[in-house]
Tab-separated table of C-alpha atoms in Angstrom:
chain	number	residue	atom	x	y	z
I	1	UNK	CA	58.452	99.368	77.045
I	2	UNK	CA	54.571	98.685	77.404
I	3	UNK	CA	53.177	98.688	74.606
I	4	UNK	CA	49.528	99.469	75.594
I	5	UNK	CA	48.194	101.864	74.044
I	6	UNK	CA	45.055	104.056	74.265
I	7	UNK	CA	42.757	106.392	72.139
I	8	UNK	CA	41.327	108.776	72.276
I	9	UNK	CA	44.432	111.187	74.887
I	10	UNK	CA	41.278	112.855	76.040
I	11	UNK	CA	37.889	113.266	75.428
I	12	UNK	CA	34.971	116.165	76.251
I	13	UNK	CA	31.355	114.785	76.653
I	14	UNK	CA	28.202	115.939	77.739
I	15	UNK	CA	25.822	114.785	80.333
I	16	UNK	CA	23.169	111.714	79.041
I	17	UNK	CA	25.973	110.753	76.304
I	18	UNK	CA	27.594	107.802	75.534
I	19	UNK	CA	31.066	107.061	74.873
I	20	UNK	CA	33.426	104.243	74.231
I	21	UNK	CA	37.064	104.529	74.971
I	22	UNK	CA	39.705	101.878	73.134
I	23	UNK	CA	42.956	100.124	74.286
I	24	UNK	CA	45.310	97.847	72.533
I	25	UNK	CA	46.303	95.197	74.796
I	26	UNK	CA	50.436	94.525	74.114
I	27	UNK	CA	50.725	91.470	71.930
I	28	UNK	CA	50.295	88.215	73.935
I	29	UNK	CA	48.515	89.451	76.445
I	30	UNK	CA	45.030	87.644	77.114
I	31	UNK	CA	44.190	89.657	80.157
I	32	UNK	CA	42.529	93.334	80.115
I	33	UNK	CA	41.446	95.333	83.499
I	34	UNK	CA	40.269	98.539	83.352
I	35	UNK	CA	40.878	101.733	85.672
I	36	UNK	CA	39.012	104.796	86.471
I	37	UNK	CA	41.026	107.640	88.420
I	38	UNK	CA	39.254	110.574	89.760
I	39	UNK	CA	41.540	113.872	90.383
I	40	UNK	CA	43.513	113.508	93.520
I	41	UNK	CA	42.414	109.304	94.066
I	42	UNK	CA	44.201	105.963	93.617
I	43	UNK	CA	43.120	104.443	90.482
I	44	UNK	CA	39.853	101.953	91.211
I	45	UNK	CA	39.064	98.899	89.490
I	46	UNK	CA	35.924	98.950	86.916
I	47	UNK	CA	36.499	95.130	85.218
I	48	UNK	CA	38.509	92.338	83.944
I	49	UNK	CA	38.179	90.999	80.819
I	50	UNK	CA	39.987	87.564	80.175
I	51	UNK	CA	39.787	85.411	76.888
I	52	UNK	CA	36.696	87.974	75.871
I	53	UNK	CA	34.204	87.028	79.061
I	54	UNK	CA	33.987	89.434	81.990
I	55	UNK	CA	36.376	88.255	84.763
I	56	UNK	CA	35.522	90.095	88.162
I	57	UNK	CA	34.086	93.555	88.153
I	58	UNK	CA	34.440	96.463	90.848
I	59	UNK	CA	31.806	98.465	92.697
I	60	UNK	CA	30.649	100.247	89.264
I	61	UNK	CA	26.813	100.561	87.833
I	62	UNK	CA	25.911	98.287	84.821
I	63	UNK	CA	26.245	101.128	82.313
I	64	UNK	CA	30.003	101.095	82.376
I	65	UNK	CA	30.176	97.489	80.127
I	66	UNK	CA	33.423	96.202	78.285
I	67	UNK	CA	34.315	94.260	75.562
I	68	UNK	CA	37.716	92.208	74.438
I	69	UNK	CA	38.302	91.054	71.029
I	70	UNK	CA	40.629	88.083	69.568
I	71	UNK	CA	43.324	90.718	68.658
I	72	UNK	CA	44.583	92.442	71.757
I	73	UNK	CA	42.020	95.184	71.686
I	74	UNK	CA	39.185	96.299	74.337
I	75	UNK	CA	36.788	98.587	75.050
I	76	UNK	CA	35.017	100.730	77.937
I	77	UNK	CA	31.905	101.623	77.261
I	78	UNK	CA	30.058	104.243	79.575
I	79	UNK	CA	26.304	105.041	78.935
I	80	UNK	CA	23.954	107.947	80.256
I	81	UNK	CA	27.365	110.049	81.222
I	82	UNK	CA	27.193	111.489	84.769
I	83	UNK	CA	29.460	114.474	85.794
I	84	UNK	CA	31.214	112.164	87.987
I	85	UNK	CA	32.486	110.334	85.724
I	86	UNK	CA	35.058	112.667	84.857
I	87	UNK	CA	38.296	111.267	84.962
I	88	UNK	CA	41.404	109.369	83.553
I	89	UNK	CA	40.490	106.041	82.747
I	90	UNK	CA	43.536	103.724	82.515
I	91	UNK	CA	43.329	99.891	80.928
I	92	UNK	CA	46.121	97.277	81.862
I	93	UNK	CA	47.470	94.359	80.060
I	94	UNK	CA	49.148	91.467	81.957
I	95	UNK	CA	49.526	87.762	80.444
I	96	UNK	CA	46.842	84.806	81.325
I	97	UNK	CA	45.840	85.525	84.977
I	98	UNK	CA	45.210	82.169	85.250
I	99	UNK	CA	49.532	81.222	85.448
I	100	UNK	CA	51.005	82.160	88.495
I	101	UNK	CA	50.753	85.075	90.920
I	102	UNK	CA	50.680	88.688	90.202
I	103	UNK	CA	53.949	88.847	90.879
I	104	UNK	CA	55.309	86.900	88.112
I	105	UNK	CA	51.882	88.751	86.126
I	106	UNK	CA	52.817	92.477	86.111
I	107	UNK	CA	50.015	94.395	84.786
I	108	UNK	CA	51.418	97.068	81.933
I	109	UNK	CA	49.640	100.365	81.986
I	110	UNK	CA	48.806	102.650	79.333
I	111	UNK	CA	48.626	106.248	79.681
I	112	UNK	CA	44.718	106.312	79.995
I	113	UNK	CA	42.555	108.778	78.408
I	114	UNK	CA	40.974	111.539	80.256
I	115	UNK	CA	37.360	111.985	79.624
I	116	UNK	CA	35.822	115.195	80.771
I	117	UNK	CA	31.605	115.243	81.006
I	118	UNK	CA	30.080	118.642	80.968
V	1	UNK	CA	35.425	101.685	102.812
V	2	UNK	CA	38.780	102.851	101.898
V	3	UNK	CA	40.741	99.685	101.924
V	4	UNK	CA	44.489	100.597	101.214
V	5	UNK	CA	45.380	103.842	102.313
V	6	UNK	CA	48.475	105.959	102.113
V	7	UNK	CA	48.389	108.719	104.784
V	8	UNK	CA	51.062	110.947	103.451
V	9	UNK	CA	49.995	112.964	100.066
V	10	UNK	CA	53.324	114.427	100.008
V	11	UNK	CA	57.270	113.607	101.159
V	12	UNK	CA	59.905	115.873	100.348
V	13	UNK	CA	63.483	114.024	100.424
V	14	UNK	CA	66.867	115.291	99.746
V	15	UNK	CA	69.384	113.530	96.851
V	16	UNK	CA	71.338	110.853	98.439
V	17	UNK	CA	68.930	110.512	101.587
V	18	UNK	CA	66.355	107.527	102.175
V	19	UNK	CA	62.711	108.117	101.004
V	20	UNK	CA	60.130	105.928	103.206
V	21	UNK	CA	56.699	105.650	101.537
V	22	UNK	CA	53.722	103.930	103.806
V	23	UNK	CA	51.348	102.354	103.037
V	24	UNK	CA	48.295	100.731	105.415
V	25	UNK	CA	45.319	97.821	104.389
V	26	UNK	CA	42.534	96.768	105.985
V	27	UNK	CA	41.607	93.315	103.865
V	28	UNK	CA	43.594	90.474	105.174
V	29	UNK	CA	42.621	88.424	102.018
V	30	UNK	CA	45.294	90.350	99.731
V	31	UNK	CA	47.745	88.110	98.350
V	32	UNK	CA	49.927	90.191	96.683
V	33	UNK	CA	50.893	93.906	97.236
V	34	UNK	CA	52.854	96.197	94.686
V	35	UNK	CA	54.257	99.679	94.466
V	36	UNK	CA	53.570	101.447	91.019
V	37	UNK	CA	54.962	104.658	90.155
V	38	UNK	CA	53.533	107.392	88.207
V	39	UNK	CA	54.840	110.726	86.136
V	40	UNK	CA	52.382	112.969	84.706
V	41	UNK	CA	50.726	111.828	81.174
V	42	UNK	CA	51.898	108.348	81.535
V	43	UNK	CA	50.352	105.500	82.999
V	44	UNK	CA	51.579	103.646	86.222
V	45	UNK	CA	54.562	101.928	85.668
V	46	UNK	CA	55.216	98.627	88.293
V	47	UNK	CA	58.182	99.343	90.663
V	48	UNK	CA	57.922	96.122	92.809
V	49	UNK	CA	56.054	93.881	94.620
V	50	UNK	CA	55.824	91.360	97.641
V	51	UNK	CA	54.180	88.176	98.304
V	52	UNK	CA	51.668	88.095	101.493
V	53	UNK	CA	54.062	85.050	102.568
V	54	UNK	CA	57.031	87.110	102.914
V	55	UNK	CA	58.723	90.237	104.509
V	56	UNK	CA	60.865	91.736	102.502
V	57	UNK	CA	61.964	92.343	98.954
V	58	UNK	CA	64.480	93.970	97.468
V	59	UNK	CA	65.458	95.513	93.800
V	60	UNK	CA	68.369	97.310	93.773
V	61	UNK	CA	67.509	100.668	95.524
V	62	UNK	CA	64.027	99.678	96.282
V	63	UNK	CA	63.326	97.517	99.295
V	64	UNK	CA	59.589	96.628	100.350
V	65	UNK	CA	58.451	95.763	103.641
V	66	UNK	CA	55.419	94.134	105.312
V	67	UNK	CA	54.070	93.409	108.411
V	68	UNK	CA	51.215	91.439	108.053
V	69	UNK	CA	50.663	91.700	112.129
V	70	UNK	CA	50.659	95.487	111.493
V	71	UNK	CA	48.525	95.181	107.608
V	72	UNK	CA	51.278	97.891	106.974
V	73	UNK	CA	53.917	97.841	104.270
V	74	UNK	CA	56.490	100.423	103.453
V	75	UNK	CA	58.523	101.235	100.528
V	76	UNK	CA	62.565	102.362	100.934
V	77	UNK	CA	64.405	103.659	98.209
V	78	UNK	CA	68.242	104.638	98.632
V	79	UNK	CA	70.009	106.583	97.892
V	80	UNK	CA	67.407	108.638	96.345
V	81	UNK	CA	67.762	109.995	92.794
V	82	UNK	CA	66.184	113.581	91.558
V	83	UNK	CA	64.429	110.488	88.852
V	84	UNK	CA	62.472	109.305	91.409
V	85	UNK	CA	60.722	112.274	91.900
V	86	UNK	CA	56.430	111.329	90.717
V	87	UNK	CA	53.726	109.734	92.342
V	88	UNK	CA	53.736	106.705	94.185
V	89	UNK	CA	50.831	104.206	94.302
V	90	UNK	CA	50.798	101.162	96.930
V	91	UNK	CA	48.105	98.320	95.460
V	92	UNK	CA	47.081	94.959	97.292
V	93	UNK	CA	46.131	92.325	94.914
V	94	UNK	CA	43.476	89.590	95.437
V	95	UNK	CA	42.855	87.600	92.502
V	96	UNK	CA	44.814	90.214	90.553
V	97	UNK	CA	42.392	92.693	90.620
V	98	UNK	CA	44.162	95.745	92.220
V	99	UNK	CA	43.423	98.277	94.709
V	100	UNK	CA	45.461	101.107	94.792
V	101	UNK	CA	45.791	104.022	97.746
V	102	UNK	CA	45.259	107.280	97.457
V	103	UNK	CA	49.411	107.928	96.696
V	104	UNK	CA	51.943	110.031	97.449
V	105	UNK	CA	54.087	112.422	95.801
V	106	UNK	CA	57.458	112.076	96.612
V	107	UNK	CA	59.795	115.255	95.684
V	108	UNK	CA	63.604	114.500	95.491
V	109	UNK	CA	64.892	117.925	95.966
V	110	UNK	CA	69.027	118.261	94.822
């Protein structure tokens, strides 16, 4: 059992919007990455928060930002939405990053939310 | 630049029979490389992984493979169970960020 959690299931926005999606981190866990998976694609790396300061970030624009707070929880934020930023956007939770490899560091998935931009 | 790729969207396998996933890289910095596994409205759920350092490791049913030579690792699972029918996702890790293929979904037919 996970116990990550994410809200909204899925979400319809227009182009220019904004929109922040939420995860709860399970309990413990200091480490947040987050996801985006186009239709039909591997899931690709947007950023890593750890201890509430950015940690490593992927090949995405400045307007997709992030924030971690003291109680588990996180959020994406996208700004100016583009049509291609439809897709399911998954966050992880592992424990501190910092202690061993990944392999004693799984990373616990939630079930994303899927944000469609019109 | 497309730097773990899995060439085979689809595998059909019957009950019983081995399933062989693949699964190719191009970074040679990747530490750490894991097999995640993924049913519809859920998120990925880690199967298991393998340390750059070694060649194989094994979970019950599921056996991992790399070749480092080769930047190719390969996932067996047997016998195969109509369970493990969903999508399977090879990732490399490097600093624990993950990069995941493309996947591939692996029908167990009865």
């Amino acid at each position: 059992e996970t116990g990550v959690t994410q809200s909204p299931t899925h979400l319809i926005k227009t182009r220019g919007q904004q929109v922040t999606l939420r995860c709860s981190s399970q309990s413990g866990h200091n480490t947040v990455s987050w996801y985006q998976q186009a239709l039909g694609q591997g899931p690709q790396f947007i950023f890593q928060y750890y201890r509430e300061e950015e940690n490593g970030r992927g090949n995405f624009p400045p307007r997709f930002s992030g924030l971690q707070f003291p109680n588990y929880s996180s959020e994406l934020n996208v700004n100016a939405l583009e049509l291609d930023d439809s897709a399911l956007y998954l966050c992880a939770s592992s424990l501190d990053w910092t202690s061993g490899g990944i392999g004693d560091n799984e990373q616990f998935f939630g079930p994303g939310t899927r944000l469609t931009v019109l | 630049d497309q730097q773990v790729k899995q060439n085979s969207p689809s595998l059909s396998v019957q009950e019983g029979r081995i399933s062989i996933l693949n699964c190719d890289y191009t970074n040679s910095m990747f530490d750490y490389f894991l097999w995640y596994k993924k049913y519809p409205a859920e998120g990925p759920t880690f199967l298991i992984s393998i340390s750059s350092i070694k060649d194989k490791n094994e979970d019950g049913r599921f056996t991992v493979f790399l070749n480092k030579s080769a930047k190719h690792l390969s996932l067996h699972i047997v016998p195969s169970q109509p369970g493990d029918s969903a999508v399977y996702f090879c990732a490399a890790s490097r600093n624990e960020k993950l990069t995941f293929g493309t996947g591939t979904r692996l029908t167990i037919i009865p």
